[in-house]
Coordinates of C-alpha atoms in Angstrom, one line a residue:
X201 CA 9.8 -6.8 26.1
X202 CA 12.1 -9.5 24.3
X203 CA 10.8 -11.5 21.3
X204 CA 10.3 -14.6 23.7
X205 CA 7.7 -12.6 25.9
X206 CA 5.4 -12.2 22.8
X207 CA 5.7 -15.6 21.9
X208 CA 4.3 -17.0 25.4
X209 CA 0.8 -18.6 25.7
X210 CA -0.3 -16.2 28.0
X211 CA 0.5 -13.1 25.5
X212 CA -1.0 -15.0 22.5
X213 CA -4.0 -15.7 24.7
X214 CA -4.7 -12.1 25.2
X215 CA -4.4 -11.7 21.5
X216 CA -7.0 -14.3 20.5
X217 CA -9.5 -13.0 23.1
X218 CA -9.9 -9.9 21.2
X219 CA -11.3 -11.5 18.3
X220 CA -12.8 -15.1 19.2
X221 CA -16.2 -14.8 20.9
X222 CA -15.8 -17.8 23.1
X223 CA -13.5 -18.0 26.1
X224 CA -10.0 -19.0 24.7
X225 CA -7.1 -20.9 26.3
X226 CA -4.0 -21.3 24.5
X227 CA -2.3 -24.6 25.3
X228 CA 1.1 -24.4 23.4
X229 CA 2.8 -22.0 21.1
X230 CA 5.8 -23.1 18.9
X231 CA 7.5 -20.5 16.7
X232 CA 8.6 -21.3 13.1
X233 CA 10.9 -19.8 10.8
X234 CA 9.4 -17.0 8.5
X235 CA 11.1 -15.2 5.7
X236 CA 11.0 -11.2 6.5
X237 CA 12.8 -10.0 3.6
X238 CA 9.8 -9.2 1.6
X239 CA 8.7 -6.5 4.4
X240 CA 10.4 -3.5 3.3
X241 CA 10.1 -1.4 6.4
X242 CA 10.4 -4.3 8.8
X243 CA 14.0 -4.9 7.4
X244 CA 14.9 -1.2 7.1
X245 CA 13.5 -0.2 10.4
X246 CA 15.0 -3.4 12.7
X247 CA 18.4 -1.7 12.8
X248 CA 17.0 1.3 14.2
X249 CA 14.9 0.1 16.8
X250 CA 15.7 -1.7 20.1
X251 CA 12.5 -3.6 20.3
X252 CA 11.8 -7.0 18.1
X253 CA 10.4 -5.9 14.8
X254 CA 8.8 -8.0 11.9
X255 CA 6.9 -11.0 11.1
X256 CA 7.3 -14.1 13.5
X257 CA 5.7 -17.5 12.7
X258 CA 3.7 -19.0 15.4
X259 CA 2.0 -22.5 15.5
X260 CA -0.7 -22.2 18.2
X261 CA -2.7 -24.8 19.7
X262 CA -5.7 -23.4 21.7
X263 CA -9.0 -24.3 23.1
X264 CA -12.1 -22.3 22.4
X265 CA -15.6 -23.2 23.1
X266 CA -14.8 -26.8 24.1
X267 CA -13.0 -27.5 20.9
X268 CA -9.1 -27.5 20.1
X269 CA -7.4 -26.0 17.3
X270 CA -4.0 -25.6 16.0
X271 CA -3.3 -22.9 13.6
X272 CA 0.1 -21.4 12.0
X273 CA -0.2 -17.8 12.6
X274 CA 1.8 -14.7 12.1
X275 CA 2.7 -12.3 14.7
X276 CA 3.5 -8.9 13.3
X277 CA 5.3 -6.5 15.6
X278 CA 5.1 -3.1 14.4
X279 CA 7.5 -0.1 15.7
X280 CA 6.1 3.3 16.1
X281 CA 5.7 5.2 12.9
X282 CA 8.0 7.8 14.5
X283 CA 10.7 5.2 14.2
X284 CA 9.9 4.5 10.6
X285 CA 10.1 8.0 9.9
X286 CA 13.4 8.4 11.6
X287 CA 14.8 5.5 9.5
X288 CA 13.4 7.2 6.4
X289 CA 15.1 10.3 7.5
X290 CA 18.4 8.6 7.4
X291 CA 18.2 7.4 4.0
X292 CA 17.2 11.0 3.1
X293 CA 20.7 11.9 4.8
X294 CA 22.5 9.3 3.1
X295 CA 21.1 10.6 -0.3
X296 CA 22.4 13.9 0.2
X297 CA 21.8 17.2 -1.8
X298 CA 18.6 18.9 -1.4
X299 CA 16.9 16.0 -0.2
X300 CA 19.1 15.8 3.0
X301 CA 18.3 19.4 3.6
X302 CA 14.5 19.5 2.9
X303 CA 13.4 16.1 4.4
X304 CA 13.5 16.8 8.0
X305 CA 11.0 19.3 8.0
X306 CA 8.5 17.1 6.1
X307 CA 9.6 13.7 8.0
X308 CA 6.3 13.5 9.8
X309 CA 4.3 14.3 6.8
X310 CA 5.2 11.6 4.3
X311 CA 2.3 8.9 5.2
X312 CA 4.4 6.7 7.7
X313 CA 4.3 8.7 11.1
X314 CA 1.0 6.8 11.9
X315 CA 1.5 3.6 10.3
X316 CA 1.4 1.7 13.9
X317 CA -2.2 3.2 14.3
X318 CA -3.5 3.1 10.7
X319 CA -2.9 -0.6 10.1
X320 CA -4.5 -1.6 13.5
X321 CA -7.6 0.6 12.7
X322 CA -8.2 -0.8 9.3
X323 CA -8.0 -4.6 10.6
X324 CA -10.5 -3.7 13.4
X325 CA -13.0 -2.4 11.1
X326 CA -15.9 -5.0 10.1
X327 CA -14.9 -5.3 6.5
X328 CA -12.2 -7.7 6.1
X329 CA -13.2 -8.9 2.7
X330 CA -9.8 -8.0 1.3
X331 CA -7.7 -9.2 4.1
X332 CA -6.0 -12.1 5.6
X333 CA -7.9 -13.6 8.7
X334 CA -7.0 -11.5 11.9
X335 CA -6.8 -13.4 14.9
X336 CA -6.0 -10.6 17.5
X337 CA -5.1 -6.9 17.8
X338 CA -2.9 -5.4 20.7
X339 CA -2.1 -1.5 21.4
X340 CA 0.1 -0.4 24.2
X341 CA 0.8 3.2 24.0
X342 CA 2.9 3.2 27.1
X343 CA 5.2 0.3 26.0
X344 CA 5.1 1.4 22.4
X345 CA 4.0 -2.2 21.5
X346 CA 1.6 -2.6 18.3
X347 CA 1.0 -6.2 17.5
X348 CA -1.2 -7.9 15.0
X349 CA -1.9 -11.9 15.0
X350 CA -3.2 -13.0 11.7
X351 CA -3.4 -16.3 9.4
X352 CA -0.2 -17.4 7.8
X353 CA -0.2 -16.9 4.3
X354 CA 1.3 -20.2 3.1
X355 CA 2.0 -22.1 0.0
X356 CA -1.5 -22.7 -0.9
X357 CA -1.8 -19.1 -1.8
X358 CA -1.2 -17.9 -5.2
X359 CA 1.1 -15.1 -6.4
X360 CA 2.5 -14.6 -2.8
X361 CA 5.5 -12.3 -3.0
X362 CA 5.2 -12.3 -6.9
X363 CA 6.8 -8.8 -7.6
X364 CA 9.6 -10.1 -9.5
X365 CA 7.2 -12.5 -11.8
X366 CA 4.7 -10.0 -13.0
X367 CA 3.9 -12.5 -16.1
X368 CA 2.4 -14.7 -13.6
X369 CA -0.4 -12.1 -13.0
X370 CA -3.0 -13.6 -15.7
X371 CA -6.0 -11.8 -17.1
X372 CA -8.2 -13.6 -14.5
X373 CA -6.2 -12.4 -11.6
X374 CA -6.0 -8.8 -12.8
X375 CA -10.2 -8.6 -13.5
X376 CA -10.7 -10.7 -10.3
X377 CA -8.5 -7.8 -8.4
X378 CA -10.2 -5.1 -10.4
X379 CA -13.8 -6.3 -9.5
X380 CA -13.0 -7.0 -5.9
X381 CA -11.3 -3.5 -5.6
X382 CA -14.6 -2.0 -7.0
X383 CA -16.5 -3.7 -4.3
X384 CA -14.0 -2.4 -1.7
X385 CA -13.8 0.9 -2.8
X386 CA -17.6 1.2 -3.4
X387 CA -18.4 0.1 0.1
X388 CA -16.1 2.6 1.6
X389 CA -16.9 5.8 -0.3
X390 CA -17.3 8.6 1.6
X391 CA -20.6 10.8 1.3
X392 CA -20.4 13.8 -1.1
X393 CA -19.0 16.7 1.3
X394 CA -18.0 14.2 4.4
X395 CA -14.7 15.3 6.2
X396 CA -11.8 13.1 5.7
X397 CA -11.5 10.7 8.7
X398 CA -7.9 11.0 9.0
X399 CA -5.8 14.2 9.6
X400 CA -2.9 13.2 7.5
X401 CA -5.2 12.3 4.2
X402 CA -4.2 14.6 1.3
X403 CA -5.7 17.8 1.0
X404 CA -5.0 20.6 -1.5
X405 CA -3.6 22.4 1.5
X406 CA -1.4 19.3 2.6
X407 CA -0.1 18.9 -0.9
X408 CA 0.8 22.5 -1.4
X409 CA 2.7 22.4 1.8
X410 CA 4.6 19.2 0.9
X411 CA 5.7 20.7 -2.5
X412 CA 9.4 21.2 -1.4
X413 CA 9.7 17.5 -0.5
X414 CA 8.0 16.6 -3.9
X415 CA 10.6 18.8 -5.4
X416 CA 13.4 17.3 -3.5
X417 CA 12.5 13.7 -4.3
X418 CA 12.2 14.5 -8.1
X419 CA 15.7 16.3 -8.3
X420 CA 17.3 13.2 -6.3
X421 CA 15.8 10.8 -8.8
X422 CA 16.6 12.8 -11.8
X423 CA 20.2 13.7 -10.3
X424 CA 21.0 10.2 -8.8
X425 CA 19.5 7.8 -10.9
X426 CA 19.2 9.4 -14.7
X427 CA 19.1 6.0 -16.2
X428 CA 15.6 5.9 -14.7
X429 CA 14.5 9.5 -14.7
X430 CA 16.2 11.1 -17.9
X431 CA 15.7 14.7 -18.7
X432 CA 12.5 14.1 -20.6
X433 CA 10.7 12.0 -17.9
X434 CA 12.1 14.4 -15.0
X435 CA 10.7 17.2 -17.0
X436 CA 7.3 15.8 -17.3
X437 CA 6.9 15.3 -13.7
X438 CA 8.6 18.9 -12.9
X439 CA 5.6 20.2 -15.2
X440 CA 3.3 18.4 -13.1
X441 CA 4.6 19.6 -9.8
X442 CA 4.5 23.1 -11.2
X443 CA 0.7 22.7 -12.3
X444 CA -0.4 21.0 -9.0
X445 CA -2.2 24.2 -7.7
X446 CA -4.0 24.3 -10.6
X447 CA -5.2 20.4 -11.0
X448 CA -5.3 19.4 -7.6
X449 CA -8.8 20.9 -6.7
X450 CA -10.2 18.4 -9.2
X451 CA -8.8 15.8 -7.0
X452 CA -10.0 17.2 -3.7
X453 CA -13.5 17.7 -5.3
X454 CA -13.8 14.0 -6.7
X455 CA -15.4 11.1 -4.5
X456 CA -12.8 9.6 -2.0
X457 CA -12.4 6.2 -0.5
X458 CA -10.2 4.3 1.5
X459 CA -7.2 3.1 -0.6
X460 CA -4.5 0.7 0.4
X461 CA -2.1 3.1 -0.9
X462 CA 0.6 0.4 -1.4
X463 CA -1.3 -2.1 -3.5
X464 CA 1.2 -4.0 -5.8
X465 CA 2.5 -7.6 -6.0
X466 CA 4.4 -7.0 -2.6
X467 CA 1.4 -7.0 -0.5
X468 CA -1.3 -9.1 -2.5
X469 CA -1.9 -12.5 -3.3
X470 CA -4.9 -14.8 -4.1
X471 CA -6.8 -18.0 -2.3
X472 CA -8.7 -20.3 -4.3
X473 CA -12.3 -20.6 -3.2
X474 CA -15.4 -22.6 -3.9
X475 CA -16.5 -19.7 -6.0
X476 CA -13.2 -18.6 -7.6
X477 CA -10.4 -16.6 -6.6
X478 CA -10.3 -14.3 -3.8
X479 CA -7.7 -11.4 -3.5
X480 CA -5.9 -11.0 -0.3
X481 CA -4.4 -7.7 0.6
X482 CA -2.1 -7.2 3.6
X483 CA 0.2 -4.4 5.0
X484 CA -2.4 -1.8 5.1
X485 CA -0.4 0.7 7.1
X486 CA -0.2 3.3 4.5
X487 CA -3.9 3.1 3.8
X488 CA -5.4 6.7 3.0
X489 CA -8.5 8.5 1.5
X490 CA -8.0 9.3 -2.3
X491 CA -9.8 8.8 -5.6
X492 CA -10.5 5.1 -6.0
X493 CA -8.6 4.5 -9.3
X494 CA -5.3 5.4 -7.4
X495 CA -4.8 1.9 -6.2
X496 CA -5.3 0.6 -9.9
X497 CA -2.9 3.1 -11.1
X498 CA -0.3 1.7 -8.7
X499 CA -1.2 -2.1 -9.3
X500 CA -1.1 -1.8 -13.1
X501 CA 2.3 0.0 -12.8
X502 CA 3.9 -3.1 -10.9
X503 CA 2.1 -5.6 -13.0
X504 CA 1.8 -4.6 -16.6
X505 CA 5.3 -5.2 -18.6
X506 CA 5.9 -3.6 -22.2
X507 CA 4.0 -6.7 -23.9
X508 CA 0.8 -5.8 -22.0
X509 CA 1.1 -2.0 -22.2
X510 CA -1.6 -2.2 -24.7
X511 CA -3.9 -3.5 -22.0
X512 CA -3.7 -0.6 -19.6
X513 CA -6.5 1.5 -20.9
X514 CA -8.8 -1.7 -21.3
X515 CA -8.2 -2.7 -17.4
X516 CA -9.0 0.8 -16.6
X517 CA -12.3 0.9 -18.3
X518 CA -13.1 -2.6 -17.0
X519 CA -12.6 -1.1 -13.4
X520 CA -14.7 2.0 -14.1
X521 CA -17.6 0.0 -15.4
X522 CA -17.4 -2.0 -12.2
X523 CA -17.2 0.9 -10.0
X524 CA -19.7 2.7 -11.8
X525 CA -22.2 -0.2 -11.5
X526 CA -21.8 -0.2 -7.7
X527 CA -21.9 3.6 -7.0
X528 CA -23.6 5.3 -10.1
X529 CA -20.9 8.0 -9.8
X530 CA -18.5 7.2 -12.8
X531 CA -20.6 7.3 -15.9
X532 CA -18.2 9.6 -17.6
X533 CA -15.2 7.7 -19.0
X534 CA -13.3 10.8 -20.1
X535 CA -13.5 12.4 -16.6
X536 CA -12.6 8.8 -15.0
X537 CA -9.4 8.8 -17.1
X538 CA -8.6 12.3 -16.4
X539 CA -8.9 11.3 -12.7
X540 CA -6.7 8.3 -13.1
X541 CA -3.9 10.6 -14.9
X542 CA -4.1 13.2 -12.1
X543 CA -3.8 10.3 -9.5
X544 CA -0.7 9.1 -11.3
X545 CA 0.7 12.4 -10.9
X546 CA 0.2 12.0 -7.1
X547 CA 1.7 8.5 -7.2
X548 CA 4.7 9.7 -9.2
X549 CA 5.4 12.5 -7.0
X550 CA 4.8 11.1 -3.7
X551 CA 5.0 7.3 -3.3
X552 CA 7.4 6.7 -6.4
X553 CA 9.6 9.5 -5.2
X554 CA 9.9 7.9 -2.0
X555 CA 10.8 4.3 -3.5
X556 CA 13.5 6.0 -5.5
X557 CA 14.8 7.7 -2.4
X558 CA 15.4 4.1 -0.9
X559 CA 16.4 3.0 -4.2
X560 CA 19.3 5.3 -4.2
X561 CA 20.7 3.7 -1.1
X562 CA 19.7 -0.1 -1.6
X563 CA 18.4 -0.9 -5.0
X564 CA 15.2 -2.9 -5.5
X565 CA 15.5 -4.9 -8.8
X566 CA 11.7 -4.6 -9.8
X567 CA 12.0 -0.6 -9.6
X568 CA 13.0 0.0 -13.1
X569 CA 10.4 -2.0 -14.6
X570 CA 7.7 -0.4 -12.4
X571 CA 9.3 3.2 -13.4
X572 CA 9.0 2.2 -17.0
X573 CA 5.5 1.2 -16.7
X574 CA 4.5 4.1 -14.7
X575 CA 5.5 6.5 -17.4
X576 CA 3.8 4.5 -19.9
X577 CA 0.6 5.1 -17.8
X578 CA 1.4 9.0 -18.1
X579 CA 1.7 8.3 -22.1
X580 CA -1.4 6.4 -22.5
X581 CA -3.6 9.0 -20.3
X582 CA -2.2 12.0 -21.9
X583 CA -5.0 12.6 -24.2
X584 CA -7.1 13.3 -20.8
X585 CA -4.6 15.2 -18.9
X586 CA -4.4 19.2 -18.1
X587 CA -2.0 20.8 -20.9
X588 CA 1.2 21.4 -18.7
X589 CA 3.7 24.1 -19.5
X590 CA 6.8 22.8 -21.3

């Protein structure tokens, strides 16, 4: 199908019928320009696919329950996760070295192979409290078509695409985020002993099997980006990787919840409501099950700059209190800080390693700031972390 086929009243009508209770008739669809540049995966994958990929603005006029409505919506056309995995494999080959050799064997285990199913599954569940309004979902396995129709996050949203402006994140924005994340994480907490809902959620066996990839990502960053990973930083993560079999059982035994796994200012904004700010998180394609604080570790690494590093432990403690008030499971502040540090090891070895692989080929201007903030996270949580070999 061509892009024009997805923008017809007939196709949009099928999407709206999946979410609106009343009979729907689409009267007109008018495309409008939309900036795709903030979507890293869409931009990188578009050149590796023969189908339309990305976000497309649609002004939709439709009739439902006898009332006519006009909404500005966004049609997100997703590639199969295998295409994203192949694109990332090409980046690994461009990096060369051990990463190019190791990556193919692990390509489908980096969290991207099921992105086309994952995001639709998250948007289909009933709790949409942190999400944009979803107007339609479409999944056609035979054609390889995966579509999401959602509200257009327009200029009335606060801090949209603010990754280059962390200073705009005020204390109110951060505490609102941490409070509403605690609501989400508590609501989606898995019962003790429950099996993980998704087969590719991290487990001890999964992490051990992926160690050659974590090693290759770390070596790539240290070799190709020494200004970001000088010897002391690289040695710190190397020690964490070497100690992974000893500390990861603690993460495996801790309560797990549905985490965004890409929670940062690239994928978040705020709407002003009558009762205050409301966090809106989008692009849930990397969602997984991990310890709740994982999302917080990532967010603070993106948002806190050197003049605000001193606030990191205060924000972690605020989040712990909010989460404990909702679950009764996180009374031990020392244990919570230890879990935060162990989650930071995971974030550094996996997600940050993947970011730096892409950064090697096509630099992201915000990433040096994020890396510096991340290593400050490890500095501040050091008292609670296991002793690692030098």
